[in-house]
Short mmCIF file of C-alpha atoms in Angstrom, two decimals:
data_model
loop_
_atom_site.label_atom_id
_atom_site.label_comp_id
_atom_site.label_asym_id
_atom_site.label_seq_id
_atom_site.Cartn_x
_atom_site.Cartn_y
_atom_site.Cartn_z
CA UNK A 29 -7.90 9.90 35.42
CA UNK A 30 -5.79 9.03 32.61
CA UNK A 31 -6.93 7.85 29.24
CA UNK A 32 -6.50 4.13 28.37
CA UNK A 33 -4.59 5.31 25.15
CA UNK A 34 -2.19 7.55 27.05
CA UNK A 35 -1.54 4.26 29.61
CA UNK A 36 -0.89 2.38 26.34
CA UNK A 37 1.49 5.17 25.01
CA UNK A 38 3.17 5.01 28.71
CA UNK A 39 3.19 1.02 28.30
CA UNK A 40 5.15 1.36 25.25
CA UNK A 41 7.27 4.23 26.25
CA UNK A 42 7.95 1.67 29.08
CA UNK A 43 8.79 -1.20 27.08
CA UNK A 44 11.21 1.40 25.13
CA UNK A 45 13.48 2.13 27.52
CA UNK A 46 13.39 -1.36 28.79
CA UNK A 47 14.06 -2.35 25.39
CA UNK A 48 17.47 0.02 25.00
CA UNK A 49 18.37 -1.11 28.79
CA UNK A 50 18.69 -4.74 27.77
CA UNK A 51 20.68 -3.95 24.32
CA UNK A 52 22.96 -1.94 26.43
CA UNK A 53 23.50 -5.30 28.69
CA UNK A 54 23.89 -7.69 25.54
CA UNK A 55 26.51 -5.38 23.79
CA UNK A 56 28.16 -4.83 27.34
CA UNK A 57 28.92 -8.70 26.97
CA UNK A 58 29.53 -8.57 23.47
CA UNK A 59 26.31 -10.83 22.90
CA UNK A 60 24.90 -10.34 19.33
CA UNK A 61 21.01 -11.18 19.79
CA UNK A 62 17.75 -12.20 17.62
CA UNK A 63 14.28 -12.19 18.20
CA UNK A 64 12.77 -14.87 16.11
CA UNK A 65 8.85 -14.41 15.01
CA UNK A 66 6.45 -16.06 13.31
CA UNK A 67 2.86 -17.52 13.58
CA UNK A 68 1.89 -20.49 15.44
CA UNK A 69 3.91 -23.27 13.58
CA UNK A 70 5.76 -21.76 11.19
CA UNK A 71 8.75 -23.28 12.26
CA UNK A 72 10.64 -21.07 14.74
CA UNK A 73 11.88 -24.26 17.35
CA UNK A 74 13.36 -26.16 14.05
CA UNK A 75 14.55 -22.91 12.67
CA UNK A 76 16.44 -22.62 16.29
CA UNK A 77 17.38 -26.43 15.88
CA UNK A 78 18.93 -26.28 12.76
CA UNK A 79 21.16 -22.59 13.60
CA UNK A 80 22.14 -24.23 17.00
CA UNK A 81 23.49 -27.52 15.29
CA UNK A 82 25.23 -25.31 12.38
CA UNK A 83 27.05 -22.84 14.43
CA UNK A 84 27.88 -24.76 18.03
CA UNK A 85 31.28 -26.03 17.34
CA UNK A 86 31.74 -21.67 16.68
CA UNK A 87 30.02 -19.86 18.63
CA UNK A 88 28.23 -20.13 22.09
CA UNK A 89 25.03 -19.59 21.77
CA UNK A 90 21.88 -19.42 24.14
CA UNK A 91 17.83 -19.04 24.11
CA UNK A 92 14.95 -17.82 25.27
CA UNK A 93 11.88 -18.72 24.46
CA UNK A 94 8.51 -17.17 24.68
CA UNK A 95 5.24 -19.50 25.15
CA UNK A 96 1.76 -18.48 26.60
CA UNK A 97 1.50 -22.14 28.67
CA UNK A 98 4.27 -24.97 28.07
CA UNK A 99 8.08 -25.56 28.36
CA UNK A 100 7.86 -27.73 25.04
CA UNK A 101 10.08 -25.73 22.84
CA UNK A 102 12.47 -24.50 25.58
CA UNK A 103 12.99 -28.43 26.94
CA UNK A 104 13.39 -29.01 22.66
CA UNK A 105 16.56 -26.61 22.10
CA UNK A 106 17.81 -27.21 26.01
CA UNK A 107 18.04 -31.05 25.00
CA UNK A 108 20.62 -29.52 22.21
CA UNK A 109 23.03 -28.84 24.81
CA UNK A 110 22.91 -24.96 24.93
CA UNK A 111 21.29 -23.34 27.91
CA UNK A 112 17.82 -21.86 27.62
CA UNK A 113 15.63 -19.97 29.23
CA UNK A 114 11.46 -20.36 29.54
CA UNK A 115 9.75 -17.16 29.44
CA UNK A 116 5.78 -18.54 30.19
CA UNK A 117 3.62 -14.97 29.22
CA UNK A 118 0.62 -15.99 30.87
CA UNK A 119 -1.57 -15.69 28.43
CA UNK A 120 0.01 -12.71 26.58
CA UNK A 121 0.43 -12.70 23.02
CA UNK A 122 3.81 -11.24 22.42
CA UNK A 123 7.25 -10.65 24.43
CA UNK A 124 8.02 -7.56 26.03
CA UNK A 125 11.49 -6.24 27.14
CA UNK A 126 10.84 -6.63 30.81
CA UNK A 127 10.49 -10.25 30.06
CA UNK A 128 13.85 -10.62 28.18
CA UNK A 129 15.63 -8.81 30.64
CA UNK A 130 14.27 -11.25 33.67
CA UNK A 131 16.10 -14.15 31.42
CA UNK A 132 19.23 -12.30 30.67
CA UNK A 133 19.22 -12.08 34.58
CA UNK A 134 19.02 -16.27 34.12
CA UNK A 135 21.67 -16.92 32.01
CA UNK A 136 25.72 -16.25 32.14
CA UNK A 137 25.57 -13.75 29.57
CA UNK A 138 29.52 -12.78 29.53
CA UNK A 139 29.82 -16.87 28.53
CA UNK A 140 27.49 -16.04 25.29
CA UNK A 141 28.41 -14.99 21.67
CA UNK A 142 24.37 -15.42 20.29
CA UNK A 143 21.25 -15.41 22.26
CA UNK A 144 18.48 -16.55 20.23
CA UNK A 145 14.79 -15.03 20.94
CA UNK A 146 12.05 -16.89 20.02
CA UNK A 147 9.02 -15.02 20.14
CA UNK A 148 5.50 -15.93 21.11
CA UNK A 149 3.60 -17.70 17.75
CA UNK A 150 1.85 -14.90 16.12
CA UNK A 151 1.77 -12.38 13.42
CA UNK A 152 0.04 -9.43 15.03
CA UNK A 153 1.06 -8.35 18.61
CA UNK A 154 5.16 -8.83 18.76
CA UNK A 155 5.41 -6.35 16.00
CA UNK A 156 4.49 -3.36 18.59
CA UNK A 157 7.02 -4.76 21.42
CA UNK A 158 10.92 -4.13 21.00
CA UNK A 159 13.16 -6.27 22.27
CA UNK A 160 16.44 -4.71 22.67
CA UNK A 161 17.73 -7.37 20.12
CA UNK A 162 20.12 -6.47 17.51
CA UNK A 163 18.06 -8.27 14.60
CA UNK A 164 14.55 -9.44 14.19
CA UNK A 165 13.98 -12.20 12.04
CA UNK A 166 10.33 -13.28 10.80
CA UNK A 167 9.52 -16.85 9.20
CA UNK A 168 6.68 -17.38 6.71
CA UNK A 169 5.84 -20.92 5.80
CA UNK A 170 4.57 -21.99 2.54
CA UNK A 171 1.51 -23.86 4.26
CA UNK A 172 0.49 -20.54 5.03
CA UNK A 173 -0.15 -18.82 1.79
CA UNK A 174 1.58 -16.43 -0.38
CA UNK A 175 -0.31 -13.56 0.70
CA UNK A 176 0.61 -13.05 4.31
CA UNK A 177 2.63 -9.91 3.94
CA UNK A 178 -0.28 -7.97 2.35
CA UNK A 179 -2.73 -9.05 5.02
CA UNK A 180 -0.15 -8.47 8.10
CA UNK A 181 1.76 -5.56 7.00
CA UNK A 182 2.04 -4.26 10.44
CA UNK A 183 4.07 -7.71 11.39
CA UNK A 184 6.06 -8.02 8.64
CA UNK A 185 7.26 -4.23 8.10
CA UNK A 186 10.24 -3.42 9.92
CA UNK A 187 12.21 -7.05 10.19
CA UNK A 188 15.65 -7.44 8.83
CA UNK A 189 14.85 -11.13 7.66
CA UNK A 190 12.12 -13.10 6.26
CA UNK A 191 12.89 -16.75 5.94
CA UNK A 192 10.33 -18.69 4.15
CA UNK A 193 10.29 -22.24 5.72
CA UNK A 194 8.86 -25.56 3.98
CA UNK A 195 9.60 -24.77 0.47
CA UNK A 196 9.63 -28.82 0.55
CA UNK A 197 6.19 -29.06 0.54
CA UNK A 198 5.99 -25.85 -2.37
CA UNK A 199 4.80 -28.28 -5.42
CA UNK A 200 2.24 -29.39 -2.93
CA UNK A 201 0.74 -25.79 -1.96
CA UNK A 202 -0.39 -23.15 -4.77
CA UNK A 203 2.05 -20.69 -3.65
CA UNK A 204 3.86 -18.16 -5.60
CA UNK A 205 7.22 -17.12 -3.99
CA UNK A 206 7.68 -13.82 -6.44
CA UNK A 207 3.97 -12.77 -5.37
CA UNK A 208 5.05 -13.40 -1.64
CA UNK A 209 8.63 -11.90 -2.15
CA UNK A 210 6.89 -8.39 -3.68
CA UNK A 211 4.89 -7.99 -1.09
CA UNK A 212 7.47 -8.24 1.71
CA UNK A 213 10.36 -6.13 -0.73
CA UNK A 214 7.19 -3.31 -0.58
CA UNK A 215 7.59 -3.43 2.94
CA UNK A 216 11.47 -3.36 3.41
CA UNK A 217 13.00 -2.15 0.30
CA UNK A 218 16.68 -3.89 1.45
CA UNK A 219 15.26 -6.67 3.59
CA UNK A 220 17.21 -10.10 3.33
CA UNK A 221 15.25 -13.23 2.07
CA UNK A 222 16.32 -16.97 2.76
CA UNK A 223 13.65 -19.79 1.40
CA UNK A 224 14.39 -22.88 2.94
CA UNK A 225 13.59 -26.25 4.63
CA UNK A 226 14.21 -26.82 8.03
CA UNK A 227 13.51 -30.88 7.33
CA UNK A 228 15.74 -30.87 4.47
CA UNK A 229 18.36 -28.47 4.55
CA UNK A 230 17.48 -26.68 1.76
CA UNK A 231 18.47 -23.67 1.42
CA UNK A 232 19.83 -23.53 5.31
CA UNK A 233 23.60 -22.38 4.05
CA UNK A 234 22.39 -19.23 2.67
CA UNK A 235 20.54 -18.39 6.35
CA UNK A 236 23.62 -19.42 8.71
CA UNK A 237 25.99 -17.75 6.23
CA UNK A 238 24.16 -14.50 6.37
CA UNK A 239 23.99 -14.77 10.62
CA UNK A 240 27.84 -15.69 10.29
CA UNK A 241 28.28 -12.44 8.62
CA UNK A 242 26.57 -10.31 11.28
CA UNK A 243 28.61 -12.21 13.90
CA UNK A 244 31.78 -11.64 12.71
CA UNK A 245 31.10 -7.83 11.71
CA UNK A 246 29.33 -7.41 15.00
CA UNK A 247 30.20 -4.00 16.93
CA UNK A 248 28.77 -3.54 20.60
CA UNK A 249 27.26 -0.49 20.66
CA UNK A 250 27.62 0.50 16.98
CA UNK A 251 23.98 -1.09 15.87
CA UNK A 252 20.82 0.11 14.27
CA UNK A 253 17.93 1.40 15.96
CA UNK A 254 15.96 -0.64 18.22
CA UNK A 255 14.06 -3.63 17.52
CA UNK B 13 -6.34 6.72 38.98
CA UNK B 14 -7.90 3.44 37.92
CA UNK B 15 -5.19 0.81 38.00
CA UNK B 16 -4.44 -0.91 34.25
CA UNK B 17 -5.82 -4.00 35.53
CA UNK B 18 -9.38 -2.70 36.62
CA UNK B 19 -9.44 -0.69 33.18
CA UNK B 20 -9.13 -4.09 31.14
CA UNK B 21 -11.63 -5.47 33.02
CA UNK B 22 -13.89 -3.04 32.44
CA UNK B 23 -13.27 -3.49 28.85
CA UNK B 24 -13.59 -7.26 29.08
CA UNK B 25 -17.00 -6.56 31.25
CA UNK B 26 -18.40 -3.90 28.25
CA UNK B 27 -17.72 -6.32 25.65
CA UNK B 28 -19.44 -8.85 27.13
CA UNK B 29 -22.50 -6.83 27.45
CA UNK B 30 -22.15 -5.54 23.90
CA UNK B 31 -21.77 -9.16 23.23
CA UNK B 32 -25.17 -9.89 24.43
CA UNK B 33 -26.62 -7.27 22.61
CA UNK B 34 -25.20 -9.03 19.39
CA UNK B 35 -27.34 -12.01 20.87
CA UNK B 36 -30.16 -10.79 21.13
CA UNK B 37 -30.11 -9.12 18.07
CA UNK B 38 -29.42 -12.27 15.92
CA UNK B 39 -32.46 -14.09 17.84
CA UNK B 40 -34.59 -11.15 16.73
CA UNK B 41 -33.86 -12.08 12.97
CA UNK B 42 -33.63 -16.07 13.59
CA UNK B 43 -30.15 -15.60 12.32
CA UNK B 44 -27.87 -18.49 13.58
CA UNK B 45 -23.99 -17.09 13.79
CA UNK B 46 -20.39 -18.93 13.86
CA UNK B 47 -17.19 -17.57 15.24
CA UNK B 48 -14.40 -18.80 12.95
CA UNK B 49 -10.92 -18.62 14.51
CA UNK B 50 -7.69 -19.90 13.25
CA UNK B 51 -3.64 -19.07 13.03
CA UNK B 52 -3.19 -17.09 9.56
CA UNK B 53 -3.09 -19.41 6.76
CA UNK B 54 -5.00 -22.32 8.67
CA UNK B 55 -7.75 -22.25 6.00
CA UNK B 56 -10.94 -19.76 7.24
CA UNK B 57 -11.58 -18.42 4.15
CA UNK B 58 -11.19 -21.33 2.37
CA UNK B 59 -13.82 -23.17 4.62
CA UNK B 60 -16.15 -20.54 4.52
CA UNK B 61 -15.53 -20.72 0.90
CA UNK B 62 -16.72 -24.12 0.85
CA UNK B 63 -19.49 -24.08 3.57
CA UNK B 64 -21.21 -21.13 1.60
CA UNK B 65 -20.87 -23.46 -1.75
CA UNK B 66 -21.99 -26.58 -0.35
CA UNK B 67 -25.15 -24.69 1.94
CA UNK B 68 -26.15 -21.42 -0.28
CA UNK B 69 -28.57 -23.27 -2.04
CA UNK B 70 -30.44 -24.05 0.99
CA UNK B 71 -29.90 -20.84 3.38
CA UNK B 72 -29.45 -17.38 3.00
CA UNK B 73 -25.93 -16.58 4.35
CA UNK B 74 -24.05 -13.46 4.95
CA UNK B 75 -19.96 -13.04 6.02
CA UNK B 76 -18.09 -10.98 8.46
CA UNK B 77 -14.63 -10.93 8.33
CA UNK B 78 -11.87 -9.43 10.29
CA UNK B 79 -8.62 -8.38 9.14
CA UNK B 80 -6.20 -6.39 10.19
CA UNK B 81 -5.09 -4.37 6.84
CA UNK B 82 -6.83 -4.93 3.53
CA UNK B 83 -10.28 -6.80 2.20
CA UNK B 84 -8.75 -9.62 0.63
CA UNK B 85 -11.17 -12.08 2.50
CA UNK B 86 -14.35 -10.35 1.90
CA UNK B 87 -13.50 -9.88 -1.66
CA UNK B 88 -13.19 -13.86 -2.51
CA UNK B 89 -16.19 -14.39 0.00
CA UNK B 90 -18.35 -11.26 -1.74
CA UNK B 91 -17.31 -13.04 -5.08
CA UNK B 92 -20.02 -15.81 -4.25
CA UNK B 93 -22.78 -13.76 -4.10
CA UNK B 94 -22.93 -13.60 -0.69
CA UNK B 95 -23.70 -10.43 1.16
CA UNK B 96 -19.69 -9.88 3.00
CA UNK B 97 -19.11 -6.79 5.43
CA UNK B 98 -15.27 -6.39 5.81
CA UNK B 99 -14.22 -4.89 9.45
CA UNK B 100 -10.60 -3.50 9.22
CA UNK B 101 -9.45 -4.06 12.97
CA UNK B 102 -6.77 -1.30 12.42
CA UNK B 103 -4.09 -3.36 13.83
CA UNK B 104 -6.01 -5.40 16.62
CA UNK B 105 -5.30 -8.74 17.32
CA UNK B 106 -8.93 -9.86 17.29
CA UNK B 107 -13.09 -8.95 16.69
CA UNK B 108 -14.35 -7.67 19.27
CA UNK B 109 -18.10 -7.18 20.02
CA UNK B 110 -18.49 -3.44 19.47
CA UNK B 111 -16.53 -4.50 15.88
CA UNK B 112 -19.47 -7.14 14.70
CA UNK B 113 -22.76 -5.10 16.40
CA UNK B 114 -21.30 -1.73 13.55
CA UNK B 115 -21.15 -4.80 11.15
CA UNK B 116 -24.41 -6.28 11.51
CA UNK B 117 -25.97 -2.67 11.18
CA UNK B 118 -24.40 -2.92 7.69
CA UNK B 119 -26.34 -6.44 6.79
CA UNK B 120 -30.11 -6.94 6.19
CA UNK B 121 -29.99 -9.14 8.90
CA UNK B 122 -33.77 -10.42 8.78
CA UNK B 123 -32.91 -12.12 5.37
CA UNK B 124 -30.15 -13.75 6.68
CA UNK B 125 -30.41 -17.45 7.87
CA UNK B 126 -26.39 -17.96 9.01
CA UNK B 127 -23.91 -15.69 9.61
CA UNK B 128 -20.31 -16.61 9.22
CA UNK B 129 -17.43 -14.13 11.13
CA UNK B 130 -14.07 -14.82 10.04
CA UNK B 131 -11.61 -13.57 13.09
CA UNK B 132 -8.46 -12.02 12.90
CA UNK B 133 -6.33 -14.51 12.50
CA UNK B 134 -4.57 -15.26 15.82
CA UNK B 135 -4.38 -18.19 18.48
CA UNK B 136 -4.21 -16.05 21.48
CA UNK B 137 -5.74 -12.89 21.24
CA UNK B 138 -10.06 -13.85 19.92
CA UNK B 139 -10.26 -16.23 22.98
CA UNK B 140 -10.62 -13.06 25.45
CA UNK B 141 -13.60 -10.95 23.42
CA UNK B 142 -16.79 -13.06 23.16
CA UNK B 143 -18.52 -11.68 19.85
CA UNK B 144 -21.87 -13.15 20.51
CA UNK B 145 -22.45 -15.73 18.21
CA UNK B 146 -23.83 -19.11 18.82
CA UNK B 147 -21.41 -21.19 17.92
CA UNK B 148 -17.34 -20.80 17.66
CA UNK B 149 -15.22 -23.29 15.65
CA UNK B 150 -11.34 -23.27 15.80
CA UNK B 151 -9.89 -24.19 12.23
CA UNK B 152 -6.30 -26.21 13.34
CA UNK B 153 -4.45 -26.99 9.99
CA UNK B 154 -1.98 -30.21 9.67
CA UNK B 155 0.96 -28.26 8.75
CA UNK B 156 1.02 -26.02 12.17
CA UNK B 157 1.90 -29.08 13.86
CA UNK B 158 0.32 -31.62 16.47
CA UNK B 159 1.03 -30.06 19.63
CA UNK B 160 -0.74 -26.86 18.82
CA UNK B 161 -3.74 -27.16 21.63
CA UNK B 162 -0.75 -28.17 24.03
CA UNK B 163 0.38 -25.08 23.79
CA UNK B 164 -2.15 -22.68 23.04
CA UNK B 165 -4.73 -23.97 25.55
CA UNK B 166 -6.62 -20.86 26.09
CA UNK B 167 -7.60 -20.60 22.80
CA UNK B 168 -8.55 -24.27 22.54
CA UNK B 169 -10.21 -24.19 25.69
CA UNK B 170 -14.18 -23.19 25.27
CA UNK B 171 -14.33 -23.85 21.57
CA UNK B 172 -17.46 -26.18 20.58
CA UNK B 173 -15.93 -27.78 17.37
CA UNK B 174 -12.74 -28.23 16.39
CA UNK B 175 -11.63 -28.52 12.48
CA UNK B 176 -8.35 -30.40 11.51
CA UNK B 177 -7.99 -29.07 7.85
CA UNK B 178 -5.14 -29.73 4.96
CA UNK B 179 -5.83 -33.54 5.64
CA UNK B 180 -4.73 -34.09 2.13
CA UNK B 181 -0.52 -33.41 3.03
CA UNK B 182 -0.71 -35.76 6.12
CA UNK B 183 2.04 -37.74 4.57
CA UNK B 184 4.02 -34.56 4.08
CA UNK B 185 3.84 -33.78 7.53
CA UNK B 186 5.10 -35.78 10.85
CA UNK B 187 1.73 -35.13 12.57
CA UNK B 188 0.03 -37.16 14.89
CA UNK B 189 -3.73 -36.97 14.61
CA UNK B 190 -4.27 -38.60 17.49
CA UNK B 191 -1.61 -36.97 19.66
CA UNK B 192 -3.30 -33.81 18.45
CA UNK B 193 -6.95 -35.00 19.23
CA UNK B 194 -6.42 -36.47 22.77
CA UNK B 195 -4.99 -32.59 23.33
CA UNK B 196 -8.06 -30.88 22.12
CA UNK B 197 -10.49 -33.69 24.00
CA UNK B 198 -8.37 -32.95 27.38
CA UNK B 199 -9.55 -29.51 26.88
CA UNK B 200 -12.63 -29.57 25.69
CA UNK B 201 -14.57 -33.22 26.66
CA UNK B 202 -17.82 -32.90 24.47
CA UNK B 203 -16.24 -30.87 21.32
CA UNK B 204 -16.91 -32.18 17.97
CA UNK B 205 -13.97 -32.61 15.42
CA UNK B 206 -14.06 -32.88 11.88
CA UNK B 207 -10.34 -33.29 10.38
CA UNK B 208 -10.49 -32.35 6.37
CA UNK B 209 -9.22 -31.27 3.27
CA UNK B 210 -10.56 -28.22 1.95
CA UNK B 211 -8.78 -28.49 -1.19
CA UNK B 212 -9.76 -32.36 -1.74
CA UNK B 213 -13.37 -31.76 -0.49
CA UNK B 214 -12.40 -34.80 1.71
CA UNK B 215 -14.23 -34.90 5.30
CA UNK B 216 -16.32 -31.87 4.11
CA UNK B 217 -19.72 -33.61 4.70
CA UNK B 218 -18.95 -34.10 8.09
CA UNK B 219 -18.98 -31.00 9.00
CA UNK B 220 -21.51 -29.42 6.94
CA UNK B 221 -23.72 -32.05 7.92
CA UNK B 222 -23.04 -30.89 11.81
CA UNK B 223 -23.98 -27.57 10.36
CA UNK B 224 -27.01 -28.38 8.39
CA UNK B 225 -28.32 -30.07 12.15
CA UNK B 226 -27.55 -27.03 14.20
CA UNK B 227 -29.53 -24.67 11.53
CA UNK B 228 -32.30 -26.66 11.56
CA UNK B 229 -32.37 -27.44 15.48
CA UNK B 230 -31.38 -23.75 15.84
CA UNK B 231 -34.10 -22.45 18.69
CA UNK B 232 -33.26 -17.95 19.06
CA UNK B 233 -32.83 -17.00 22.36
CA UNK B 234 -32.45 -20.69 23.91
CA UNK B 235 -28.45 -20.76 23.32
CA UNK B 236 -26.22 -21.81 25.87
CA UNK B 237 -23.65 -19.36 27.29
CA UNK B 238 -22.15 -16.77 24.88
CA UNK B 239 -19.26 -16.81 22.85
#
C-alpha cells in the first residue's frame, strides 16, 4: 500500500506533466496565458474587467475562471463580450492543470491571442498547482494588510507580478507599501510591482503596458519554466 | 491499494475523532473554545485583539493561532498578557484537530476560562477539519465584497455567528449589507451576525455581549454537535 505522501508526490507529478501538456497547446496556438491569484476579494474579476476593456480593440482575449460553487464572475467578464469559460472545483481550493485543459478543450483557442486564468480566491493552495500558463500574476489589496507576504510566503514566492489593488482606499487603511514591497522583493528579487485601483484607474497604465510588452515579445515555445 | 478517495476519508474520519478528544478535554477544564475563521486580512487578530481587551478582566483567556509561516499573530496576541501557543501549519491550508490537541498540551488548560483559535486564514480549506471547539465564528470583512457567502457557501454553511467587520469604510466600498446578510441567513437560518468596526470599536458590544452570555450559560459536555 502506498503512502499518502508518495500519492501526493504522484498527484503533483501528475499535475506536472498536465501542466507542460497544456503550455504546449497554448504556444501551439500562439496563445500567451495568465493565471490570476489572489485571496477571496482582492479584486481578480475587476482586475480581469479593467485588462479586457484596455486591450479588446488589440488583442483577442478569453477566460477561465475558477470558483468552488457559482458562475458569478464567469457570467461578469462573459457579459464583456469575450468568451469564457466556468471551471466549478467542487469544493477544491485551487486549480489544477487537468481543469484548464478541460476549458482549453471549450474554447477556439487558434481564435485567441490572451487567455486570462483566474484562479480560485485564496492565498495558500494554488501556489502548489501549475498551470501551464506563461505568467502568474498575484493581487494584494490594501484592505488586507501590509504584511501578507511575510505570513504567506509560500503563495507569494515564485509569481512574476504582484499588483496591489485599492490603493484608493490607502489613506483610509494603516498600510505601508515599502514594508509590503520588501517583503515581496525578499521573495522575488526581479519581480514586477503595479499599485493600482481597479475603481479608479490608478495606476492601471503601468499594468496593461507591462502585459502589452509580454504580448508583443511573446515566443511560443521559448518561455520560462512552468508555472 | 486504498483508492485516494477512501484515504481522505479516513483522514476526515480520524480528525473527527481527534476532534472529540479536543472536546472532551476542554469540558474536563470548563474551558469554553471559539473557532475563528476568516480570508487573510479580514480582521482575526484584530478581533481577538479586542475581545481579549474588552473580556480579560473578567475571564482567564488563552490563544491558539494558526499560520502558515511565521508567529506574527501570537506575538501581538502574547503582547496582552495572554497565554498564546503559535502552531506553524507548515504550509497547510487549515488547523486541523491533531494541530490544536499538541497545542492545548502546551496551555495550563484548567486556568483557562476561553480559548480563542485563530485559523489559517482561508475560506475553503478550515470548513472540512472540525477542531473541536464549541463555537466557530466566520469574520467576513466589508472590503472582500458582498457576495462572498454566495460564493464560498461551504465555508459559510455550519458557522454559528457570522461577523461583518471594517464597518467603518462602508462608504468606501459598494457593498450591500443586506445583499450580503440575506446570503449568509439562506445558509445558515438561526446564525447570529454582528457587523463592526474593529478599528472604531463600533458594534463591538454586540458581540462581546453574545460572548459574555455563552461563557456564562456555557454547560461542559452538553454542546451541540462538534465543530
Amino acid at each position: 500500500m502506498k503512502s499518502q505522501v508518495s500519492i501526493v508526490e504522484d498527484i503533483l507529478s501528475a499535475n506536472d506533466q498536465l501542466a507542460l501538456s497544456n503550455r504546449q497547446q497554448l504556444d501551439s496556438t500562439r496563445t500567451f496565458a495568465i493565471n490570476i491569484m489572489a485571496s477571496p476579494g482582492a479584486g481578480k474579476t475587476s482586475l480581469i474587467t479593467q485588462t479586457v476593456l484596455g486591450l479588446r480593440h488589440l488583442y483577442q482575449i478569453g477566460a477561465v475562471d475558477g470558483d468552488i460553487a457559482t458562475t458569478i464572475d464567469a457570467d461578469q467578464i462573459a457579459a464583456l463580450g469575450v468568451p469564457a469559460i466556468q471551471i466549478n472545483t467542487g469544493g477544491a481550493c485551487h486549480l489544477d492543470a487537468a481543469m484548464l485543459g478541460n476549458a482549453l478543450l471549450q474554447l477556439e483557442m487558434e481564435h485567441l491571442d490572451l487567455l486570462i486564468v483566474e484562479n480560485v480566491g485564496n492565498l495558500v493552495c494554488p501556489a502548489s498547482f501549475a498551470l501551464g500558463t506563461h505568467r502568474s500574476v498575484l493581487i494584494a489589496s490594501v484592505p488586507e494588510g501590509d504584511d501578507k507576504p511575510y505570513k504567506y510566503p509560500v503563495m507569494y514566492r515564485g509569481v512574476d507580478i504582484v499588483i496591489l489593488n485599492k490603493i484608493d482606499v490607502l489613506e483610509a487603511f494603516d498600510f505601508d507599501v515599502e514594508y509590503f514591497r520588501r517583503g515581496v522583493e525578499a521573495l522575488n528579487p526581479n519581480l514586477g510591482f503595479f499599485p493600482l485601483s481597479c475603481k479608479t484607474g490608478a495606476g492601471m497604465d503601468l499594468w496593461l503596458d507591462w502585459l502589452l510588452k509580454e504580448l508583443t515579445t511573446y515566443v511560443p515555445g521559448n518561455s520560462r519554466a512552468n508555472n
